XYZ file of C-alpha atoms in Angstrom:
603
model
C 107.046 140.956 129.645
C 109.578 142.146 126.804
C 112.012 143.075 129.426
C 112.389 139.465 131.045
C 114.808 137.153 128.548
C 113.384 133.847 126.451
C 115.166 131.663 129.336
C 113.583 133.067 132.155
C 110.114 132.686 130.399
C 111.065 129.274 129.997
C 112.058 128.534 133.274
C 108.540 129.994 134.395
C 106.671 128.104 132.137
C 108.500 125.411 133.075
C 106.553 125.306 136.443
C 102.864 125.536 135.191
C 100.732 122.709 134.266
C 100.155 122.162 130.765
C 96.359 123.409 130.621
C 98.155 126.432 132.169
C 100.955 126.435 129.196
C 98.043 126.128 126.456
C 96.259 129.104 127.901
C 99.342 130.690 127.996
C 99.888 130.129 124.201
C 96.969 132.762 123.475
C 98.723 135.909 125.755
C 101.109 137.466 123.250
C 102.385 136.573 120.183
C 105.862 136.362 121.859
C 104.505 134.345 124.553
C 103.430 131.707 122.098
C 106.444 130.071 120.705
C 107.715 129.909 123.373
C 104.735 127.858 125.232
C 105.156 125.574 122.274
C 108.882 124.862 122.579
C 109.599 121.021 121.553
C 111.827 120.941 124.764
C 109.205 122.029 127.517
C 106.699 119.818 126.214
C 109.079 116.700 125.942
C 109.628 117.499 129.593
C 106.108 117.578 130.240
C 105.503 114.274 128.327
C 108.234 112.460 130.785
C 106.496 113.709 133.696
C 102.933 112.529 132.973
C 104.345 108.521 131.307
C 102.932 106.176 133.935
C 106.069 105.452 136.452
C 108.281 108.070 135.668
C 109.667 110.138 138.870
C 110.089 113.784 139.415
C 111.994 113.828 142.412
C 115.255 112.524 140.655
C 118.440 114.526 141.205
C 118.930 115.287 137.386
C 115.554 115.684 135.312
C 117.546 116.061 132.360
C 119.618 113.222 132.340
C 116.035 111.017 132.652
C 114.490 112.862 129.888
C 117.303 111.754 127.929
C 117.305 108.172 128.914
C 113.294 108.373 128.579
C 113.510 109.878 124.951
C 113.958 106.942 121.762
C 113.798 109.093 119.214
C 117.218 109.460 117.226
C 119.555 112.730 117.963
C 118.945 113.981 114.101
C 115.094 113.112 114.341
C 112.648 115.938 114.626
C 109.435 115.643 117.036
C 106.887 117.959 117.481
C 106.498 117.016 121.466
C 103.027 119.423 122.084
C 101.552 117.295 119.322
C 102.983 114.051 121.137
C 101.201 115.323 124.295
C 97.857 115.775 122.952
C 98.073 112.381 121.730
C 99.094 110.760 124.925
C 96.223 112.398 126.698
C 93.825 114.045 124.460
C 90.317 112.277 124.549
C 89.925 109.698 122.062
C 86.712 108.886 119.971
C 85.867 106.585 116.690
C 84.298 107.365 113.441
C 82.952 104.324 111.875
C 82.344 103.505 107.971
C 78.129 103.171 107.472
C 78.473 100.263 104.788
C 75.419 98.031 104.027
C 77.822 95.091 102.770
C 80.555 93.957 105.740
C 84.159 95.361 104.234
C 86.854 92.372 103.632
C 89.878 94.411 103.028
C 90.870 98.207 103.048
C 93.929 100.275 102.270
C 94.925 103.991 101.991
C 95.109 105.893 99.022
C 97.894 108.339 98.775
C 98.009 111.962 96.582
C 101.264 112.605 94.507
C 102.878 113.973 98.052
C 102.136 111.184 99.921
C 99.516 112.731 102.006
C 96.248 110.572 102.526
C 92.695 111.350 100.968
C 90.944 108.567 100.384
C 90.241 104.882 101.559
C 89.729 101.772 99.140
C 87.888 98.626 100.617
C 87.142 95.729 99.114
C 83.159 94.333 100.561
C 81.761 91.245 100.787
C 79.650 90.952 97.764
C 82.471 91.170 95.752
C 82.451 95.000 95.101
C 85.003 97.927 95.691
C 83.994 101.195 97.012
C 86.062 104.340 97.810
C 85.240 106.789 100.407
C 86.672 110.126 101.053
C 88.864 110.593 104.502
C 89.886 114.444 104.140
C 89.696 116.210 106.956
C 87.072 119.017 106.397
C 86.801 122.026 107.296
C 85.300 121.291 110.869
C 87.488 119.265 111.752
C 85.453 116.162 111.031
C 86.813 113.381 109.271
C 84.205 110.473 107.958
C 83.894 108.182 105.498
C 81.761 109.652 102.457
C 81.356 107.388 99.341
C 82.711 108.576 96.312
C 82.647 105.211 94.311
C 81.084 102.028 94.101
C 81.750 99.145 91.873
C 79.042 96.817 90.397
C 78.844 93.418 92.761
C 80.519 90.379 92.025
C 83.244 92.232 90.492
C 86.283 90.621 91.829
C 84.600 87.082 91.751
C 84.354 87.146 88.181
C 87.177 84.420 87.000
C 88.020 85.208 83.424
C 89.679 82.352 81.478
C 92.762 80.735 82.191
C 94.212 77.952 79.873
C 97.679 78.058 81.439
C 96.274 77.439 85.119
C 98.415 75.236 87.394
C 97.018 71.368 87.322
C 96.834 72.475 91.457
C 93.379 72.447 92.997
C 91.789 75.801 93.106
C 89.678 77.570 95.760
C 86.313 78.600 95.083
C 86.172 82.534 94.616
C 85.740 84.537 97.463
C 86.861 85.906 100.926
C 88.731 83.491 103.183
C 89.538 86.400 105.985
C 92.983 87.618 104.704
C 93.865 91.001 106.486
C 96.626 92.103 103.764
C 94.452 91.263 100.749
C 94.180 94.467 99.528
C 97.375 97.096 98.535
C 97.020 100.192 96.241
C 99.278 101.433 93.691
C 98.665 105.444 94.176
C 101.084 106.115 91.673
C 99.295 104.086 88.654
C 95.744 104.492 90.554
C 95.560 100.879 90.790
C 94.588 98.647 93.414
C 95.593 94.949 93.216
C 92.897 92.643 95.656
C 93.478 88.758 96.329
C 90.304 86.711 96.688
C 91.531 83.559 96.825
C 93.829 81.842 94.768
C 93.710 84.792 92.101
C 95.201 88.151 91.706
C 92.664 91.030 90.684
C 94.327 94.140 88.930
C 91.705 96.983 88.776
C 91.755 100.489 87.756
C 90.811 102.582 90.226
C 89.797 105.569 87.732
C 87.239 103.014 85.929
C 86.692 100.013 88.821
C 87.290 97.796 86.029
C 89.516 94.479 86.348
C 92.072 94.982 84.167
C 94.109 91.404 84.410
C 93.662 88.105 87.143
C 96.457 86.096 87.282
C 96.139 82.793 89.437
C 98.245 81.235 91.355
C 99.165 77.744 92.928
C 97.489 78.109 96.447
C 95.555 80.594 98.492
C 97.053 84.310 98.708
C 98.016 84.959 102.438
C 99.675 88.186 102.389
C 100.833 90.706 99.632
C 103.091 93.659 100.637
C 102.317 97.282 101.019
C 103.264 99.043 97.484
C 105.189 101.898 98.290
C 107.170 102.851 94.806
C 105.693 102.033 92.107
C 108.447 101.063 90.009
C 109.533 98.178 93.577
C 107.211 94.663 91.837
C 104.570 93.396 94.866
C 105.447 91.082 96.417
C 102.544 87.393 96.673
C 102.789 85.744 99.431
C 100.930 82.165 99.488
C 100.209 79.359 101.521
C 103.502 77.697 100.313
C 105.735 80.311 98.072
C 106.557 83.802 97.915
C 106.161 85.664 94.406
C 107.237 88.990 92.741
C 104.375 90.499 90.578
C 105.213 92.914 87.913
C 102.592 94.229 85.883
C 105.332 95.840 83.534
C 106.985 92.130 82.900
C 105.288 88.607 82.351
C 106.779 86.338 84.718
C 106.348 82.215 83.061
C 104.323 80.021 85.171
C 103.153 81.789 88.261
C 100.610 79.088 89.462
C 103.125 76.367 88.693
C 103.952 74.106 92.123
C 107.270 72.066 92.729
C 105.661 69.016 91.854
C 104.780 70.894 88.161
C 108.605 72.137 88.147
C 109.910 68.956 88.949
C 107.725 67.149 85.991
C 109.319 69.667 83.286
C 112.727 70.326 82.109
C 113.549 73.627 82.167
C 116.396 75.599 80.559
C 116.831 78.032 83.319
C 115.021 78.578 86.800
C 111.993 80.581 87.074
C 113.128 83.847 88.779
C 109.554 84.989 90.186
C 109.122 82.213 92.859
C 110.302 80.978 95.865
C 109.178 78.116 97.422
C 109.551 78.458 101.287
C 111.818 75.845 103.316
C 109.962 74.034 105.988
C 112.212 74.725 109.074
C 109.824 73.005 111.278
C 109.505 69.521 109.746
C 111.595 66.867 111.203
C 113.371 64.903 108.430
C 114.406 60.909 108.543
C 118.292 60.686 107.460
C 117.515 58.476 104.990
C 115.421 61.080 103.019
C 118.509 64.207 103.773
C 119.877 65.432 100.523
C 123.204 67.528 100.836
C 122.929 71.067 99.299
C 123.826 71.084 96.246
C 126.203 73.760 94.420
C 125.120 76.002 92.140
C 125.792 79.366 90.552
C 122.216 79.877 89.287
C 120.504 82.096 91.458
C 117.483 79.745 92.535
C 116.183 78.956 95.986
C 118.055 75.547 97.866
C 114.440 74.491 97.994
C 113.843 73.960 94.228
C 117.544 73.200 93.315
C 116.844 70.410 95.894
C 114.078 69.146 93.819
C 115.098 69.878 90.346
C 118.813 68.526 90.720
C 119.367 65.140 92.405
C 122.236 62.625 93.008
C 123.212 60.739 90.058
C 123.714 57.293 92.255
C 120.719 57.750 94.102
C 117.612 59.802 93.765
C 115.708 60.359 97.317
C 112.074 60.453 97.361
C 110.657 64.204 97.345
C 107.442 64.917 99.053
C 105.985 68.287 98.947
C 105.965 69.112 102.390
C 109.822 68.858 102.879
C 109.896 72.153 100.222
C 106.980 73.957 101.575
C 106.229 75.297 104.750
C 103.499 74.948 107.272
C 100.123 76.726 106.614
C 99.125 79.184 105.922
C 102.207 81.063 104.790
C 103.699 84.186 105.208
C 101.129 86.777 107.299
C 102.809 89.877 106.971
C 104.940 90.690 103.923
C 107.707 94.399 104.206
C 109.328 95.653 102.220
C 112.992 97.444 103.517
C 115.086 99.545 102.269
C 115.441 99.471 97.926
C 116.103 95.695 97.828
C 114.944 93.762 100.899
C 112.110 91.462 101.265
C 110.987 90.223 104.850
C 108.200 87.574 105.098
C 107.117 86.127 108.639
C 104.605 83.892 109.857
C 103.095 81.069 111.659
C 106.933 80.052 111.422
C 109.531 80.973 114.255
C 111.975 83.013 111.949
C 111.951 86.023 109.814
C 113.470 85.574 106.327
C 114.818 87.798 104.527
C 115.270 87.902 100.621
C 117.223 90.164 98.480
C 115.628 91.218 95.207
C 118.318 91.088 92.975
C 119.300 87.750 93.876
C 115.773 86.163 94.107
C 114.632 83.946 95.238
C 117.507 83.183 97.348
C 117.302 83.301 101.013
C 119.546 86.226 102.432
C 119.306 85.473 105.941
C 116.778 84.067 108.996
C 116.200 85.795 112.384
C 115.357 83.550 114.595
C 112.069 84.564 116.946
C 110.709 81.913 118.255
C 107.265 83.187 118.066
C 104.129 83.052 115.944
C 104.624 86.247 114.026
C 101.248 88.109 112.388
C 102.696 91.542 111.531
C 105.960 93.762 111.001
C 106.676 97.181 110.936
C 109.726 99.238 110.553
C 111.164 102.827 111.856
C 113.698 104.320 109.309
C 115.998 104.981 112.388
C 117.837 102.109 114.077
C 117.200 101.366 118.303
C 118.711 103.967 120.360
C 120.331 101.017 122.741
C 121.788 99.223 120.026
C 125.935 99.632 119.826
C 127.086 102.157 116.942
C 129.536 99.182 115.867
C 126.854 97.651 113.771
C 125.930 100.695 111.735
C 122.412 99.902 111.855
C 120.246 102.237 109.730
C 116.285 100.810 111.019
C 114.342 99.018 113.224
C 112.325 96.026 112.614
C 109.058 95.762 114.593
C 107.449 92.470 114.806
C 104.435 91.041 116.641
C 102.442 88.011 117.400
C 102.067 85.311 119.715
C 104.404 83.413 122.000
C 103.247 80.872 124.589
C 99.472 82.338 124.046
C 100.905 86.344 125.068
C 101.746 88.782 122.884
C 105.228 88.901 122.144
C 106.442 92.529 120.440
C 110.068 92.279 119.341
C 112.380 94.592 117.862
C 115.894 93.934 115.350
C 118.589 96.186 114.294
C 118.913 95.770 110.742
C 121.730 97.158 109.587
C 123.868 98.265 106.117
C 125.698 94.985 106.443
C 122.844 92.783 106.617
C 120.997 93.793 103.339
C 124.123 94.302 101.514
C 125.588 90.708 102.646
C 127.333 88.726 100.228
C 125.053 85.761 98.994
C 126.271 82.481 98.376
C 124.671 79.686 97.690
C 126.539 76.704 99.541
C 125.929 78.454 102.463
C 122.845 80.138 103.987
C 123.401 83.250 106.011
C 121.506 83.116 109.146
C 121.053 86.334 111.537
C 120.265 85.237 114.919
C 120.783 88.107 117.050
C 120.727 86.077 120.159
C 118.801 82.710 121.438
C 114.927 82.109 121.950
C 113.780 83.975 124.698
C 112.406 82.300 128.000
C 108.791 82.232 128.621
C 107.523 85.371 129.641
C 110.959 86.488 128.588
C 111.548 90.208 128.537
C 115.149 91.181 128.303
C 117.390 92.713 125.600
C 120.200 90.996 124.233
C 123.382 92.206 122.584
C 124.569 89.243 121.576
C 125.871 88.436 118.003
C 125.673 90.909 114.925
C 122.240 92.992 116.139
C 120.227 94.023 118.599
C 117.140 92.693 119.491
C 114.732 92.894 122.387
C 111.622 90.651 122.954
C 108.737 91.521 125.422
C 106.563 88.534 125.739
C 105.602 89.261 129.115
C 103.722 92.787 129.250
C 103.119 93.662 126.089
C 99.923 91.981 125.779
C 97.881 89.074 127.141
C 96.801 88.217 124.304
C 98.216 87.941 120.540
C 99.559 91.001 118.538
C 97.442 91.424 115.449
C 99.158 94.551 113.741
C 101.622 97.503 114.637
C 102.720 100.200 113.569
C 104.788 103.456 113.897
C 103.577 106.919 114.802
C 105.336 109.496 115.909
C 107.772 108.936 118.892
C 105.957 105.448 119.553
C 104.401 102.536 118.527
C 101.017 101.192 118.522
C 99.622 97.470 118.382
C 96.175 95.915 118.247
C 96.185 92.136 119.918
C 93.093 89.951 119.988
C 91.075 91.559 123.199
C 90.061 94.903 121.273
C 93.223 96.360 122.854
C 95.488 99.129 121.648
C 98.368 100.517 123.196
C 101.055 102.805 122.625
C 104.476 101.558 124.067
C 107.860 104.063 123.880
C 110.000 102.814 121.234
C 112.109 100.892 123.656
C 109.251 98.397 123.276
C 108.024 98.692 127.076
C 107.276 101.607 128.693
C 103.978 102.115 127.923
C 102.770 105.622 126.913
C 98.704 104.931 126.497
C 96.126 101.768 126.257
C 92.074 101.906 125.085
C 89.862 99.478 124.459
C 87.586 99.731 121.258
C 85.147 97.583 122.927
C 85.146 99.815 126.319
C 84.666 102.877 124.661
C 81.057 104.426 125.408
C 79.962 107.777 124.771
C 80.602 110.261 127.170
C 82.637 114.128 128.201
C 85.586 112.132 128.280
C 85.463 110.443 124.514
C 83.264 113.127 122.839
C 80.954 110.058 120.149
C 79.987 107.013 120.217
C 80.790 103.558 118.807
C 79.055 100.389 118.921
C 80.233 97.487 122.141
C 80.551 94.369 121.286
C 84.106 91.839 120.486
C 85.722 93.886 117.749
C 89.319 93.295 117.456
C 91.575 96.070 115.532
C 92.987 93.334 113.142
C 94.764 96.215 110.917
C 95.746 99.241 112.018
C 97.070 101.794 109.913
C 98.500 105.659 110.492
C 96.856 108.416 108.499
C 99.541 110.982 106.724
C 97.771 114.179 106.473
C 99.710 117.097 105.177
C 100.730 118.737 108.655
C 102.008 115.322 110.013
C 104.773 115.676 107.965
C 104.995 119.355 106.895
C 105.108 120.645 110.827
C 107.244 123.311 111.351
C 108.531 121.661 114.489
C 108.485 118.242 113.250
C 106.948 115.122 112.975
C 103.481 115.122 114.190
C 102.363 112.283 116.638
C 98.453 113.378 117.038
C 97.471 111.844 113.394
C 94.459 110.056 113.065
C 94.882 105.739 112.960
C 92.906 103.990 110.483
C 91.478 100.474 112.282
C 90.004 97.121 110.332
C 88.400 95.130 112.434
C 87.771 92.118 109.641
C 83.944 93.363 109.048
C 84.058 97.416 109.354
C 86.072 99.731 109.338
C 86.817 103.170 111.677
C 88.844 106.070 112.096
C 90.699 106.423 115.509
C 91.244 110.059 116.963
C 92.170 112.838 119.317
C 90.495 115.440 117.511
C 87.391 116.825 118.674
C 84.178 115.806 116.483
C 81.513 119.185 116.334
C 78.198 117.766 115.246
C 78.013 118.549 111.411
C 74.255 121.230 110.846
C 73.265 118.620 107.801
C 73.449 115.838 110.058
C 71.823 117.386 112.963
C 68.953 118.031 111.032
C 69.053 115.104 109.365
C 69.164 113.679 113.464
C 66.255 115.873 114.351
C 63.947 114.694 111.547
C 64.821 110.757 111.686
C 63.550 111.531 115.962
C 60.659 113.617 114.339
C 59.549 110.576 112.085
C 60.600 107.667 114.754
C 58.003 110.251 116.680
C 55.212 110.196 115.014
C 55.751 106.625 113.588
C 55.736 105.703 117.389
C 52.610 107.703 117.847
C 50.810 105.833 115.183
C 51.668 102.617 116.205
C 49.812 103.585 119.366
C 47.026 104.772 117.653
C 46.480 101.635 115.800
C 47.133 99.868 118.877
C 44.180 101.420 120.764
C 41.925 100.831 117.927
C 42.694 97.432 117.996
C 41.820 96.867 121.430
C 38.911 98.557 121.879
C 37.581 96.675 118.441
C 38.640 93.198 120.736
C 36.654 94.974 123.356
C 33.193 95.917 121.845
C 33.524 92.555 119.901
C 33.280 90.857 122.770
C 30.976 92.872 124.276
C 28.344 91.553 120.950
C 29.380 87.992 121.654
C 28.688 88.180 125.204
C 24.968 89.949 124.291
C 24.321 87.503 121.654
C 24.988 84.656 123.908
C 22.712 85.748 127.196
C 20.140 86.801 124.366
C 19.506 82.470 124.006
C 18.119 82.474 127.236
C 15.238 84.923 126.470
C 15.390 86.545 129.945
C 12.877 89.842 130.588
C 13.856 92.951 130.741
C 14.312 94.109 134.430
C 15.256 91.208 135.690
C 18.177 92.192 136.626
């Protein structure tokens, strides 16, 4: 075997199937590397994606067109391979109260160990995620919080004049974001803002707001403020800085006279509400940076002052769904709107620019490496991922953002507005080059149904929509790599547990860091585990086998021992009831031919 060069093995290996390669892995130590070269197993990924085609006349130029990943990105392919066909089974959360919110709690190197969920009675409880030692990961309780803790509303006296919401749970999916830095974890229930110390599970500070909290962001670095996103405005929440007025509306801003604008809010434009001529004010000019929204409001025409009605500087309900942060500065916010808007944080809260969609947009997602199809004219430096609905089918859509766009020039007689190219068709499914970015839309087999979250793993990306569907699509956005059902999923040799049927819907999905995703000699792992909310309960998706834990076994064996003899006693107390019945009736029957005062052998 020594005698043969690295390229012939290759070219062997090359030929075998890959449970021959794996097997192959375990010959010799110089065998091994070699059966775990990133460039046999990409090949072996291409050949086993549903429609791809062996017989062409230059495999490698199709593996090239087939791969998205960027030329200086790193993927480990054999782990890509075991997730595009390794069996998949769930682990689900045991939790007595149904779990309203849950995010990921990350160590000092950004590797994942625990999960913190807010529950229904108004508690927070923290499990444990790690991956033990056999391989098992589960959700084991390390912390529970007394109940009704985040429905406690401490005083207020500078609460907007705005009508609030009684406290509790009004099915947000992004109500919950952790500060791993700080160990805090900041939880909207509501219309207020719950600061609690993770360390303690004490609430620390609740600050209210105007309307109902419909999104806040994930918080990445600690020193970036969160961004609030409610049913009419978008806020930045510093703990480290006191922001005036954050529950204030326009109509309490337009009462008072203020010196200068408040630079923590931004009341959202309504795009989508037609507006008589007689009621148009012209944009005004201003060097303040303040939204066009509230200059509208706050500065009017000396000869004649236009009647202002809240719905012409707010925008339909219920407000931004998914909030990202991009990049050191940018802000994107979409929703049951048909754009994406973009704000820069050191010029908020004016608007930077719009992408126009077209859609109903629930979630977004980014890729720190820009589309592999877009041109190398527009410098782009990421990918935007969106998803939601369009014409009642999922529509998944991916942007180009580029160094130009979040380092645009803002002015504020003018608002910049990115529309990479026209509304797509129905069912439309096409990429367009048009304009300053790239941008691709598939709103005709991505999903027949909505898009309720996405995300990126490895070399692709996943998305839940509103069947109990998950897939996993190439980055191009079509080619799809994998699909499962969380509803379908019964247990069997080919899924290795268990997990309950019924209409769950992955309404969150989020990818698990461990510390070889990221710390893989050959790269980026793609096998990590996905974390799934389903709006009630939580679960664990994953390709890693689950051996039956010895405490739990037992634990299985004498739960069947006591359902046993509990079953065995119930039968014993059934038999002595109806033999009682029997010999009771026997008496009455004895008792009743005893009136008659017949002889004895007469019958």
């Amino acid at each position: 075997m020594t005698a043969l060069p690295d390229d012939i093995w290759a070219e062997v290996l090359g030929y075998l199937e890959p449970v021959d390669i794996i097997a192959a892995q375990r010959v010799s130590s110089g065998l091994g590397p070699l059966a775990r070269d990133n460039k046999l197993w990409r090949t072996k990924c291409f050949e086993s994606a549903p429609g791809s085609t062996t017989s062409t006349r230059s495999q490698t130029q199709s593996v090239t067109a087939w791969d998205q990943t960027a030329a200086d990105e790193r993927i480990d392919w054999y782990s890509e391979y075991i997730a595009r066909h390794a069996p998949l089974s769930t682990v689900w959360c045991e939790s007595s109260q149904d779990i309203r919110g849950i995010a990921l709690h990350n160590d000092g190197h950004g590797h994942t160990r625990q999960a913190v969920g807010c529950l229904d009675d108004g508690s927070v409880a923290i499990w444990d995620i790690s991956q033990h030692h056999v391989d098992k990961r589960k959700f084991h309780q390390l912390g529970h919080s007394a109940p009704g803790l985040l429905f406690t509303q401490g005083a207020n006296p500078g609460q907007s004049t705005a009508m609030t919401v009684p406290p509790g749970f009004s099915g947000v999916v992004e109500c919950i974001t952790l500060d791993s830095g700080a160990d805090k974890a900041y939880i909207a229930v509501g219309q207020t803002l719950n600061e609690l110390d993770l360390g303690t599970l004490r609430v620390i500070s609740q600050t209210p707001y105007a309307w109902p909290i419909t999104a806040l962001s994930a918080q990445g670095d600690r020193h970036v403020p969160l961004s609030v996103g409610t049913s009419w405005s978008l806020h930045l929440y510093d703990p480290r800085a006191s922001f005036r007025h954050r529950s204030w509306t326009p109509e309490d801003m337009r009462r008072m006279t203020l010196a200068e604008p408040e630079a923590s809010i931004a009341f959202l434009a309504n795009y989508t509400k037609d507006q008589p001529q007689h009621r148009m004010v012209r944009r005004p000019h201003l060097c303040s940076p303040m939204s066009d929204s509230l200059s509208q409001m706050l500065q009017s025409q000396p000869l004649r002052r236009p009647r202002i009605e809240l719905a012409d500087c707010a925008h339909i309900e219920p407000g931004p769904q998914a909030v990202l942060h991009n990049g050191d500065h940018e802000i994107l916010i979409a929703g049951r709107f048909p754009s994406i808007v973009s704000y820069d944080r050191r010029f908020f809260p004016r608007v930077g620019y719009v992408i126009h969609s077209g859609a109903r947009l629930s979630c977004l997602a980014s890729i720190p490496h820009p589309p592999k199809t877009a041109d190398d004219s527009m410098r782009a430096t990421s990918t935007l991922i969106a998803g939601g609905e369009y014409n009642g089918r999922g529509s998944l859509e991916l942007y180009s953002l580029s160094h130009r766009s979040q380092e645009r020039k803002h002015s504020s007689d003018a608002l910049g507005t990115q529309q990479p190219a026209p509304a797509a068709p129905a069912g439309g499914s096409e990429p367009d080059d048009q304009g300053s970015a790239y941008s691709y839309r598939n709103r005709q087999q991505a999903s027949s149904a909505k898009i309720l979250s996405v995300a990126s793993v490895g070399s692709r990306i996943v998305f839940s929509d509103a069947e109990g569907g998950i897939r996993w699509v190439e980055r191009d956005g079509h080619a799809l790599a994998r699909r499962w059902n969380i509803n379908a999923y019964h247990a069997d040799h080919h899924t290795g547990g268990g997990a309950p049927a019924g209409d769950l819907v992955a309404r969150k999905i989020v990818p698990i860091i461990d510390d070889d995703t990221i710390n893989s000699p050959r790269g980026t792992r793609g096998d990590g585990d996905i974390l799934v909310f389903t709006g009630e309960k939580a679960g664990i998706i994953t390709t890693k086998p689950q051996y039956q834990d010895h405490d739990e076994l037992v634990r299985a064996l004498e739960d069947n021992d006591g359902e046993r003899a509990q079953e065995e006693r119930e039968k014993s107390n059934l038999y002595s009831r109806t033999m009682r019945l029997a010999l009771e009736r026997q008496a009455d029957e004895r008792r009743w031919m005893s009136r008659f005062r017949l002889k004895r052998g007469v019958f």
